[in-house]
Amino acid sequence: MSDETQDATAQGAAPSEGVAEKEGFAGYELDTAREPVVVGATALFVLVFPYVFARMPVVSGILQGYQGLATLMLIWGIFALGFDLLLGYTGLLSFGHAAFWGGSAYAAGVFSQFAAESLGFEAGPVIIVVVGTLFAVLLAWGLGFLSLRRGGIYFSILTLAFAQMMFYLSSAPLSGITGGENGFTAVTVGHLFGVFELESELPSVLGTLMGTWLYAFVGLMTVVSVAVAYRILNSPYGMVFRAIRENEQRTEFVGLNVWRYKLMSFVISGAFAGVAGSLFTIHGNYVPLQSLYWTESGEIVIMAVLGGAGSLFGPMLGAGIYLYFENIVSGVRDLTVPFTDIVLLQGFGEYWHLLLGVLFVLVVWFFPRGIWGLFQDLRNRVTGGDSAAETGGER
Amino acid sequence: MALLETDGLVKEFGGLVATDDVNLTVNEDERVSIIGPNGAGKSTLINLITRRLDPTEGDIRFKGESIVKMEPHEVVQRGVSKSFQTASIFPDLTVRENAEIAALAAERGSFGFDFLTHRRKLHGVHEVAADTLDAVGLLDRAETPAEDLPYGDKRRLEIGIALASEPDLLLMDEPTAGMSPEETRSTVDLIEEVKERMGLTFVLVEHDMEIVFSISDRIVVLNRGRVIAEGTPDEIRGDEQVQEAYLGGVEL
Ligand SMILES: Nc1ncnc2c1ncn2[C@@H]1O[C@H](COP(=O)(O)OP(=O)(O)O)[C@@H](O)[C@H]1O
Ligand SMILES: [Mg+2]
């Protein structure tokens, strides 16, 4: 996720004219020539992240990261990426995306069981993701159709209501399929491409860098997701979504069918949630009932806003930070002065929710464009206002 | 040929009749102005035609086809475009993108499944947008965020957005409202130029009589929702009823 910096340095070295007038632009990463850079940088990040996070000497010791969390961060990152197309770009706040996250997780799990028990084969991760995502897309089409009838706060409440209905459905009436309160335990995931065991180590240097085949698969899906999301932002849709966010009435009055574009935004974000939810099932071999609960819908909103809604990488960063607090900071027993045994605060980790809350409030107060927006501002200051994240570079 | 016809058009807000049995015809290549005192129902009439408001009674036909059952975007797709009374633009988008949004709708229709098509490939859209920005004199500011434009330029951009939808009929609701005298003059020049270049049919709502009398083929006078007079600028100038009801003390 460091493409911004690289690109800025490259541009800064070359004599650049007419850059000054671009200064201060809101900074949506939409430059037309930057696709390979964005996708390449994502791939590079995905390649080295688990090593740095979980195995690299010194660094991993400080970060306290582990392989499974690296995988989970990417999964939630995909969820956040798609969610931001709806929230940050189209300006629609859904409070019911747990329906697509949890719904696809269940669909993926139930399908894997069905394949194993009734069809007699172990479904591989690819087909599981396809099935889970299809389910999420169809569900998003239906729920979007019903929720988008109303605007503003009523839309948010409708999405919340539908998602809660899904939660109650799977907790009791459908518990025969979903496992109710216990969650769904009968997940059976086959080998990747029928060959590679997901939990087994990758060969040689790839193993050192990325660890398992599971991570490699999730990483590949992450890169594909970023590529697709970035292409969507650079397509007519990206422009129409932002137009709807800026001035919905005017968008209708230039002759665009705002209703259908909003529905598409909802469905597309549902599809990303579907990919992520299916991966979540594959990753955990289990679907908790919690995955449909409204708190999951809230978490994805917080992740997106914390990282920076309306930017490509911001929400993914937000997802990473959120999970880091939830899984690492929460486990820190005592806060000590670094490299000593002097205890500053006992039972520090228990306060992780509070800490995250404070961070969230600070970010919303002082950096409305999120932590990613803060990074961009800092970089702009360093490079003298050279905003590489710009529209209309090459036409 | 009649491009636009309204037929016994009525709009009531509660007890208030804002549009009262209006039968208006706008022919192709005609420049029609609607004048009348504040609250006469000029904006309401425009909003009825663009389908922003539902009529209480009556019919509106565009190119012979009734449009009262259509969604606003369908009316735009058929060739009716409107410039808003306040600068209704997309503030966070660049000037170019503002024009491209409208050009996109004109070139590729109200909706498409092209979410994996790169914008770079939309040559028609780029051309229309650039031409329009050139026409409204904003091409050299194309990469500026629209919100950074001075007010007069925002209004020009607003007209540009309306033009980029490639309309057959352009409705303009007080395009010079809130402008300085210089901005007003350049906007009038712009409208004149558009009139020449694009041979556009337009309906203009305007309170500045000088502008109205200089650029209209025909003037429609509204008062309390009713058409009280209709005719060429010369006829309206000489109409006593209009003098009384509206133009009162104004020097013509
Ligand atoms: N949405 C509305 N609800 C209620 N009354 C309205 C509404 N819009 C306009 N009116 C009333 O209709 C009348 C005509 O308004 P309008 O068409 O805006 O006049 P004009 O544009 O000629 O100044 C006014 O009396 C106004 O108060
Ligand atoms: Mg008005």
XYZ file of C-alpha atoms and ligand atoms in Angstrom:
675
model
C 0.000 0.000 0.000
C 2.898 2.313 -0.584
C 2.312 3.155 -4.221
C 1.430 6.732 -3.383
C 4.818 7.446 -1.951
C 6.716 5.709 -4.720
C 4.807 7.480 -7.392
C 5.153 10.841 -5.768
C 8.896 10.434 -5.525
C 9.127 9.468 -9.167
C 7.166 12.513 -10.200
C 8.987 14.792 -7.836
C 12.288 13.910 -9.451
C 11.099 14.831 -12.909
C 10.555 18.494 -13.750
C 6.792 18.799 -13.495
C 4.896 21.732 -14.887
C 1.324 22.717 -14.279
C 1.320 20.755 -11.075
C 0.631 23.719 -8.850
C -2.922 24.153 -10.057
C -3.708 20.595 -9.084
C -2.820 21.281 -5.504
C -5.500 20.818 -2.926
C -7.659 18.494 -4.951
C -9.691 16.146 -2.820
C -7.395 13.317 -3.846
C -9.511 10.487 -5.146
C -7.185 7.994 -6.701
C -8.546 8.005 -10.180
C -5.618 8.702 -12.437
C -6.024 6.824 -15.657
C -2.429 5.766 -16.167
C -1.903 4.408 -12.704
C -3.652 1.052 -12.898
C -0.498 -1.058 -13.229
C 1.156 0.929 -10.441
C -1.772 0.456 -8.081
C -2.179 -3.236 -8.811
C 1.580 -3.853 -8.727
C 1.999 -2.071 -5.422
C -0.865 -4.053 -3.938
C 0.684 -7.316 -5.124
C 4.028 -6.321 -3.644
C 2.430 -5.455 -0.347
C 0.494 -8.721 -0.244
C 3.701 -10.616 -1.001
C 5.769 -9.256 1.884
C 3.118 -8.371 4.461
C 2.937 -11.698 6.375
C 6.707 -11.882 6.563
C 7.062 -8.365 7.955
C 4.072 -8.772 10.207
C 4.684 -12.248 11.583
C 8.251 -13.417 10.919
C 10.692 -10.607 10.224
C 13.288 -10.234 12.984
C 12.770 -7.245 15.323
C 9.819 -5.772 13.368
C 7.517 -8.717 13.921
C 8.640 -8.779 17.532
C 7.447 -5.236 17.994
C 4.264 -5.707 15.976
C 3.449 -9.051 17.651
C 1.707 -10.120 14.445
C 0.871 -13.628 13.356
C 0.081 -15.366 10.083
C -3.639 -15.972 10.663
C -4.245 -12.325 11.475
C -2.494 -11.223 8.300
C -4.943 -13.371 6.345
C -7.916 -12.020 8.278
C -6.809 -8.431 7.678
C -6.842 -8.961 3.928
C -10.279 -10.580 4.101
C -11.777 -7.672 5.995
C -9.823 -5.374 3.687
C -11.737 -6.758 0.694
C -14.996 -6.246 2.572
C -14.042 -2.652 3.426
C -12.910 -1.949 -0.140
C -16.311 -2.861 -1.548
C -18.176 -1.165 1.254
C -16.401 2.070 0.449
C -17.673 2.046 -3.136
C -21.096 2.450 -1.571
C -20.266 4.676 1.397
C -17.323 6.781 0.302
C -18.014 7.076 -3.405
C -21.789 6.851 -3.798
C -22.520 8.437 -0.424
C -24.910 5.718 0.761
C -24.557 4.574 4.365
C -25.618 0.947 4.711
C -26.003 -0.377 8.235
C -26.798 -3.853 7.057
C -23.736 -5.167 5.280
C -23.482 -7.976 7.803
C -26.258 -9.513 5.696
C -23.839 -9.978 2.788
C -20.778 -10.775 4.864
C -22.535 -13.321 7.067
C -24.935 -14.420 4.359
C -22.151 -15.343 1.967
C -20.194 -16.951 4.798
C -23.152 -19.228 5.510
C -23.796 -19.828 1.816
C -20.161 -20.818 1.357
C -20.245 -23.109 4.389
C -23.566 -24.737 3.581
C -22.500 -25.271 -0.005
C -19.257 -26.950 1.071
C -21.239 -29.296 3.317
C -23.754 -30.005 0.559
C -20.963 -30.777 -1.895
C -19.220 -33.091 0.568
C -22.295 -34.930 1.826
C -24.658 -34.985 -1.153
C -22.513 -34.476 -4.248
C -19.603 -36.495 -2.999
C -16.732 -34.083 -3.589
C -14.796 -31.644 -1.500
C -15.460 -28.200 -2.928
C -12.280 -26.230 -3.543
C -11.854 -22.637 -2.382
C -12.450 -21.148 -5.840
C -15.894 -22.660 -6.318
C -16.806 -21.877 -2.715
C -15.983 -18.222 -3.284
C -17.984 -18.223 -6.511
C -21.043 -19.690 -4.794
C -20.817 -17.414 -1.742
C -20.386 -14.353 -3.919
C -23.297 -15.263 -6.171
C -25.469 -15.632 -3.109
C -24.400 -12.207 -1.833
C -25.055 -10.609 -5.225
C -28.583 -11.996 -5.437
C -29.290 -11.031 -1.853
C -27.916 -7.525 -2.420
C -30.102 -7.175 -5.470
C -33.185 -7.996 -3.435
C -32.336 -6.026 -0.307
C -31.037 -3.092 -2.347
C -34.245 -3.045 -4.349
C -36.247 -2.804 -1.127
C -33.940 -0.514 0.875
C -33.166 2.025 -1.852
C -36.850 2.900 -2.088
C -36.082 5.361 0.667
C -33.271 7.865 0.969
C -30.967 9.081 3.720
C -31.487 7.767 7.229
C -34.449 5.607 6.176
C -32.251 3.738 3.761
C -29.747 3.038 6.550
C -32.465 1.833 8.893
C -34.022 -0.410 6.271
C -30.692 -2.098 5.579
C -30.216 -2.583 9.322
C -33.696 -4.065 9.668
C -33.205 -6.532 6.815
C -29.822 -7.625 8.133
C -31.279 -8.199 11.597
C -34.035 -10.281 10.029
C -31.333 -12.451 8.486
C -29.703 -12.756 11.886
C -32.889 -13.945 13.571
C -33.707 -16.239 10.674
C -30.430 -18.066 11.027
C -30.478 -18.048 14.837
C -33.759 -19.922 15.147
C -36.053 -20.792 12.203
C -33.193 -21.924 10.003
C -31.042 -23.374 12.763
C -31.456 -26.816 11.181
C -29.260 -25.568 8.335
C -27.179 -22.882 10.016
C -26.511 -24.495 13.367
C -28.251 -21.665 15.189
C -26.428 -20.231 18.179
C -23.542 -22.642 17.770
C -22.723 -21.357 14.338
C -22.090 -23.501 11.287
C -19.438 -26.116 11.952
C -19.679 -28.517 9.019
C -17.414 -26.560 6.671
C -15.462 -28.857 4.359
C -12.952 -27.126 2.130
C -11.038 -29.112 -0.474
C -7.591 -28.423 -1.876
C -6.812 -25.362 -3.960
C -7.113 -26.345 -7.645
C -7.552 -29.860 -6.246
C -3.840 -30.034 -5.469
C -2.624 -27.724 -2.737
C -3.631 -28.175 0.865
C -4.591 -24.722 2.113
C -2.865 -24.986 5.475
C 0.365 -26.325 4.003
C 3.427 -24.171 3.527
C 4.279 -22.550 0.205
C 7.532 -23.704 -1.449
C 10.887 -22.075 -0.598
C 11.055 -18.284 -0.479
C 7.319 -17.927 -1.047
C 6.826 -19.870 2.147
C 9.067 -17.477 4.034
C 7.239 -14.479 2.630
C 3.606 -15.509 2.527
C 3.453 -18.649 4.640
C 0.513 -20.791 3.606
C -1.412 -21.534 0.435
C -4.458 -20.148 2.197
C -2.767 -16.788 2.510
C -1.614 -16.918 -1.109
C -5.186 -17.548 -2.229
C -6.603 -14.757 -0.069
C -3.780 -12.494 -1.257
C -4.584 -13.241 -4.883
C -8.239 -12.444 -4.270
C -7.155 -9.208 -2.609
C -5.095 -8.132 -5.607
C -7.945 -9.020 -7.974
C -10.396 -7.122 -5.770
C -8.229 -4.021 -5.741
C -7.785 -4.229 -9.515
C -11.526 -4.570 -10.084
C -12.433 -1.817 -7.599
C -9.885 0.518 -9.129
C -11.189 -0.205 -12.605
C -14.747 0.478 -11.445
C -13.607 3.817 -10.044
C -12.026 4.611 -13.390
C -15.083 3.500 -15.353
C -18.166 5.607 -16.067
C -19.545 4.154 -12.841
C -16.859 5.786 -10.736
C -17.816 9.160 -12.116
C -21.552 8.553 -11.810
C -21.199 7.294 -8.220
C -19.369 10.431 -7.178
C -21.874 12.574 -9.052
C -24.700 10.935 -7.100
C -22.832 11.560 -3.862
C -22.268 15.204 -4.768
C -25.659 16.096 -6.177
C -28.163 13.339 -6.664
C -30.871 15.551 -8.140
C -28.562 17.033 -10.744
C -27.399 13.567 -11.731
C -30.988 12.582 -12.469
C -31.445 15.834 -14.383
C -28.523 15.243 -16.723
C -30.412 12.146 -17.829
C -28.902 9.369 -15.729
C -31.009 6.709 -14.073
C -29.884 7.401 -10.525
C -31.982 4.612 -9.053
C -30.343 1.897 -11.150
C -26.837 3.222 -10.532
C -27.490 3.259 -6.802
C -28.732 -0.295 -6.991
C -25.602 -1.290 -8.908
C -23.412 0.375 -6.299
C -25.223 -1.601 -3.635
C -24.933 -4.871 -5.554
C -21.246 -4.338 -6.350
C -20.447 -3.625 -2.712
C -22.483 -6.725 -1.856
C -20.338 -8.741 -4.259
C -17.117 -7.655 -2.533
C -18.694 -8.496 0.820
C -19.567 -11.876 -0.689
C -15.988 -12.590 -1.729
C -14.790 -11.567 1.730
C -17.474 -13.530 3.579
C -16.715 -16.703 1.624
C -12.996 -16.301 2.324
C -13.843 -15.815 5.989
C -15.511 -19.225 6.020
C -12.574 -20.843 4.231
C -10.146 -19.142 6.594
C -11.900 -20.119 9.820
C -13.529 -23.380 8.731
C -16.473 -22.133 10.726
C -19.276 -19.554 10.492
C -20.206 -17.854 13.761
C -23.778 -16.606 14.135
C -22.146 -13.315 15.097
C -21.189 -12.817 11.439
C -24.778 -11.725 10.712
C -25.108 -9.541 13.795
C -25.504 -5.772 13.476
C -22.167 -5.180 15.211
C -20.449 -6.506 12.083
C -22.302 -3.889 10.022
C -21.096 -1.263 12.482
C -17.515 -2.494 12.364
C -17.276 -2.152 8.620
C -18.552 1.434 8.822
C -15.940 2.232 11.476
C -13.160 0.598 9.459
C -14.054 2.564 6.329
C -14.344 5.915 8.085
C -11.279 5.347 10.282
C -9.084 4.509 7.305
C -10.630 7.091 5.015
C -13.909 6.715 3.147
C -13.721 7.870 -0.436
C -10.217 6.550 -1.040
C -9.147 3.243 -2.516
C -6.775 2.025 0.190
C -8.050 3.962 3.208
C -10.773 1.509 4.218
C -8.392 -1.451 3.841
C -5.956 0.313 6.124
C -8.837 0.967 8.514
C -9.704 -2.726 8.513
C -6.097 -3.581 9.351
C -5.940 -1.097 12.215
C -9.268 -2.240 13.634
C -8.251 -5.896 13.608
C -4.883 -5.014 15.073
C -6.577 -3.411 18.052
C -9.083 -6.223 18.394
C -6.515 -9.013 18.248
C -3.130 -7.668 19.328
C -3.676 -4.594 21.469
C -6.416 -6.411 23.345
C -3.917 -9.103 24.287
C -1.313 -6.773 25.771
C -1.484 -7.446 29.482
C 0.447 -4.520 30.918
C 1.592 -1.327 29.262
C 5.291 -0.927 29.964
C 7.892 1.673 29.135
C 9.467 0.282 25.950
C 12.435 -2.079 26.478
C 12.030 -2.036 30.271
C 9.863 -3.800 32.798
C 8.372 -0.643 34.273
C 4.598 -1.072 34.210
C 2.590 2.000 33.301
C -0.867 0.519 33.188
C -2.047 -2.901 34.251
C -4.641 -4.776 32.240
C -3.986 -2.396 29.347
C -5.419 -4.675 26.653
C -8.852 -4.707 28.193
C -9.200 -1.084 27.186
C -8.820 -1.756 23.470
C -12.397 -0.776 22.647
C -11.955 2.482 24.482
C -8.619 3.160 22.800
C -10.073 2.464 19.391
C -13.026 4.690 20.213
C -10.734 7.556 21.149
C -8.707 7.045 17.982
C -11.889 7.026 15.929
C -13.162 10.255 17.477
C -9.808 11.965 16.984
C -9.657 10.917 13.372
C -13.194 12.070 12.631
C -12.555 15.379 14.383
C -9.190 16.243 12.956
C -8.825 14.167 9.793
C -12.245 13.774 8.201
C -10.595 12.041 5.255
C -9.334 9.336 7.602
C -5.865 8.069 8.372
C -5.183 7.532 4.686
C -6.148 11.149 4.035
C -3.745 12.198 6.776
C -0.944 10.256 5.076
C -1.752 11.964 1.791
C -1.665 15.393 3.407
C 1.662 14.637 5.060
C 3.093 13.402 1.794
C 1.824 16.472 -0.015
C 3.538 18.658 2.531
C 6.821 16.780 2.129
C 6.741 16.759 -1.662
C 5.479 20.324 -1.906
C 1.870 19.696 -2.767
C 2.489 17.262 -5.576
C -0.704 15.306 -5.513
C -0.180 12.228 -7.623
C -3.636 11.004 -6.753
C -5.288 13.097 -9.399
C -7.884 12.896 -12.019
C -7.290 13.392 -15.670
C -3.587 12.724 -15.968
C -3.741 11.121 -19.361
C -6.692 11.050 -21.658
C -43.483 22.136 -35.838
C -44.419 22.178 -32.173
C -41.577 20.790 -30.084
C -43.243 21.267 -26.730
C -46.918 21.611 -25.935
C -48.668 21.912 -22.605
C -52.340 21.218 -22.547
C -54.558 22.633 -19.800
C -51.696 22.357 -17.323
C -52.652 22.900 -13.674
C -50.511 22.659 -10.557
C -51.935 23.211 -7.112
C -49.973 23.413 -3.865
C -52.626 22.832 -1.233
C -55.130 25.575 -1.997
C -52.670 27.646 -4.027
C -52.954 27.396 -7.790
C -49.363 27.933 -8.965
C -50.042 26.954 -12.565
C -53.505 27.718 -13.852
C -54.657 26.134 -17.111
C -51.517 26.882 -19.092
C -51.538 26.052 -22.803
C -48.060 26.724 -24.069
C -46.545 25.841 -27.403
C -42.867 26.093 -28.210
C -41.909 25.516 -31.817
C -38.653 24.146 -33.077
C -35.890 26.775 -33.340
C -37.936 29.225 -31.327
C -36.631 31.311 -28.442
C -39.371 31.821 -25.880
C -39.092 33.849 -22.694
C -41.381 33.550 -19.727
C -41.727 36.641 -17.611
C -43.906 37.600 -14.693
C -43.671 38.959 -11.150
C -42.210 36.965 -8.276
C -44.404 34.018 -7.412
C -46.148 34.098 -10.802
C -45.418 30.406 -11.263
C -42.531 30.553 -13.717
C -40.304 28.077 -11.889
C -43.261 25.818 -11.225
C -44.039 25.690 -14.944
C -40.421 24.803 -15.757
C -40.398 22.151 -13.023
C -43.559 20.610 -14.415
C -41.990 20.319 -17.849
C -38.825 18.666 -16.469
C -40.932 16.280 -14.369
C -39.542 17.549 -11.107
C -43.167 18.195 -10.148
C -46.284 16.184 -10.949
C -49.054 18.215 -12.567
C -52.439 18.240 -10.861
C -54.128 18.209 -14.248
C -53.290 18.459 -17.915
C -50.783 17.016 -20.343
C -47.281 17.854 -21.540
C -46.120 16.633 -24.927
C -42.577 16.703 -26.254
C -42.126 15.887 -29.942
C -45.756 14.797 -29.898
C -45.252 12.268 -27.103
C -46.792 12.700 -23.667
C -44.112 12.940 -20.981
C -46.196 13.300 -17.822
C -45.738 9.648 -16.865
C -41.959 9.667 -17.353
C -39.098 9.862 -14.877
C -36.987 13.062 -15.052
C -34.020 11.224 -16.613
C -36.256 9.843 -19.368
C -37.394 13.338 -20.246
C -33.753 14.453 -20.422
C -32.923 11.457 -22.623
C -35.664 12.573 -25.028
C -33.992 15.957 -25.361
C -35.233 18.329 -22.667
C -32.499 19.781 -20.519
C -32.628 22.322 -17.769
C -30.241 24.781 -16.238
C -31.060 25.321 -12.586
C -31.904 28.597 -10.885
C -28.987 28.156 -8.477
C -25.675 26.768 -9.650
C -26.429 23.078 -9.366
C -23.066 21.486 -10.061
C -20.893 18.668 -8.702
C -18.580 20.625 -6.379
C -15.940 17.939 -5.688
C -15.623 16.890 -9.298
C -13.423 18.740 -11.749
C -14.936 21.100 -14.280
C -14.222 18.510 -16.954
C -15.933 15.742 -15.027
C -18.950 17.963 -14.502
C -19.340 18.233 -18.248
C -18.488 14.568 -18.795
C -21.263 13.393 -16.508
C -23.786 15.114 -18.737
C -22.030 14.024 -21.926
C -22.004 10.450 -20.633
C -25.767 10.488 -20.286
C -26.154 11.948 -23.764
C -23.703 9.591 -25.484
C -24.348 6.322 -23.652
C -27.887 6.576 -22.357
C -29.388 6.685 -18.899
C -27.781 3.460 -17.722
C -25.312 0.803 -18.790
C -23.411 -2.160 -17.391
C -20.035 -0.743 -18.407
C -18.449 -0.744 -14.957
C -15.320 -2.443 -16.252
C -14.847 -0.079 -19.200
C -12.053 2.381 -18.643
C -13.076 6.019 -18.948
C -10.101 6.591 -21.206
C -11.999 4.722 -23.935
C -15.031 7.021 -23.928
C -13.852 9.196 -26.797
C -17.282 10.531 -27.708
C -17.845 11.653 -24.143
C -14.488 13.428 -23.955
C -15.181 15.231 -27.209
C -18.645 16.449 -26.277
C -17.415 17.560 -22.865
C -14.440 19.424 -24.304
C -16.574 21.095 -26.979
C -19.092 22.216 -24.403
C -16.453 23.542 -22.039
C -14.954 25.400 -24.963
C -18.362 26.868 -25.789
C -18.905 28.143 -22.251
C -15.300 29.357 -21.988
C -14.155 27.009 -19.239
C -11.880 24.671 -21.168
C -8.723 26.238 -19.767
C -9.992 25.527 -16.255
C -11.017 21.956 -17.011
C -8.948 20.341 -14.257
C -10.069 22.756 -11.531
C -12.423 21.373 -8.893
C -15.789 22.920 -9.658
C -16.178 24.310 -6.147
C -13.109 26.509 -6.667
C -14.706 28.437 -9.538
C -15.971 31.975 -8.921
C -19.748 32.207 -8.745
C -20.227 33.491 -12.279
C -18.178 30.628 -13.689
C -20.191 28.141 -11.651
C -23.301 29.445 -13.360
C -21.609 29.111 -16.736
C -20.637 25.572 -15.831
C -24.243 24.948 -14.831
C -25.309 26.026 -18.325
C -22.478 23.924 -19.730
C -23.796 20.822 -17.964
C -27.202 21.479 -19.475
C -25.654 21.895 -22.936
C -23.468 18.805 -22.662
C -26.622 16.700 -22.440
C -27.074 17.695 -26.092
C -30.663 18.850 -25.677
C -33.174 19.747 -28.362
C -34.913 22.034 -25.899
C -33.059 23.937 -23.209
C -34.946 25.366 -20.257
C -33.172 28.112 -18.345
C -34.519 29.379 -15.046
C -33.032 32.813 -14.308
C -29.534 32.024 -15.582
C -28.266 35.453 -14.539
C -29.701 35.510 -11.020
C -27.116 36.660 -8.500
C -24.571 37.648 -11.132
C -22.631 40.874 -11.301
C -23.362 43.128 -14.313
C -20.227 41.873 -16.107
C -21.090 38.256 -15.425
C -24.623 38.901 -16.629
C -23.320 40.415 -19.847
C -20.992 37.536 -20.558
C -23.763 35.045 -19.807
C -26.091 36.789 -22.213
C -23.331 36.729 -24.818
C -22.990 33.041 -24.079
C -26.683 32.422 -24.605
C -26.582 34.425 -27.839
C -23.590 32.447 -28.986
C -25.221 29.136 -28.155
C -28.303 30.288 -30.002
C -26.177 30.919 -33.109
C -23.864 27.935 -32.851
C -26.213 25.190 -31.837
C -29.455 26.534 -33.247
C -31.021 25.550 -29.990
C -34.650 25.924 -29.052
C -34.915 27.419 -25.613
C -37.288 28.621 -22.972
C -35.846 31.308 -20.775
C -37.151 32.587 -17.452
C -35.575 35.942 -16.796
C -36.338 39.034 -14.781
C -33.987 41.351 -16.643
C -36.244 42.914 -19.310
C -33.362 44.140 -21.415
C -32.134 40.599 -21.878
C -35.630 39.258 -22.485
C -36.465 41.776 -25.182
C -33.137 41.362 -26.951
C -32.976 37.587 -27.264
C -36.563 36.331 -27.475
C -38.634 35.499 -30.524
C -41.711 35.338 -28.357
C -42.597 36.323 -24.818
C -45.123 34.667 -22.529
C -46.330 36.692 -19.556
C -47.460 34.821 -16.470
C -49.360 36.259 -13.560
C -50.729 34.186 -10.685
C -50.178 31.028 -12.658
C -52.092 32.240 -15.728
C -50.844 33.311 -19.122
C -52.031 36.894 -19.382
C -50.304 37.794 -22.611
C -48.212 36.243 -25.343
C -46.503 37.719 -28.364
C -43.397 39.161 -29.974
C -41.279 41.555 -27.921
C -42.900 44.477 -29.739
C -46.414 43.242 -29.044
C -45.643 42.698 -25.353
C -44.125 46.152 -25.073
C -47.336 47.663 -26.344
C -49.703 45.446 -24.363
C -51.616 47.478 -21.811
C -52.619 44.567 -19.646
C -48.987 43.595 -19.278
C -48.039 47.157 -18.516
C -50.561 47.228 -15.723
C -50.118 43.798 -14.275
C -46.420 43.612 -14.385
C -44.266 46.049 -16.178
C -45.861 48.928 -14.274
C -43.206 51.510 -13.682
C -40.475 49.842 -15.725
C -38.931 51.946 -18.468
C -38.875 50.066 -21.735
N -43.053 23.225 -3.454
C -43.958 24.192 -3.220
N -44.864 24.057 -2.232
C -45.785 25.013 -1.998
N -45.888 26.137 -2.712
C -45.020 26.352 -3.699
C -44.003 25.384 -4.004
N -43.278 25.851 -5.049
C -43.804 27.041 -5.363
N -44.845 27.347 -4.574
C -45.694 28.547 -4.666
O -46.177 28.628 -5.979
C -46.156 29.966 -6.427
C -45.320 30.064 -7.686
O -43.965 29.895 -7.329
P -42.788 29.898 -8.399
O -43.164 29.007 -9.516
O -41.528 29.608 -7.693
O -42.802 31.413 -8.888
P -41.733 32.227 -9.754
O -40.663 31.296 -10.209
O -42.510 32.791 -10.871
O -41.206 33.300 -8.856
C -45.629 30.802 -5.285
O -46.736 31.368 -4.598
C -44.903 29.813 -4.436
O -44.951 30.205 -3.089
Mg -38.527 31.212 -9.805
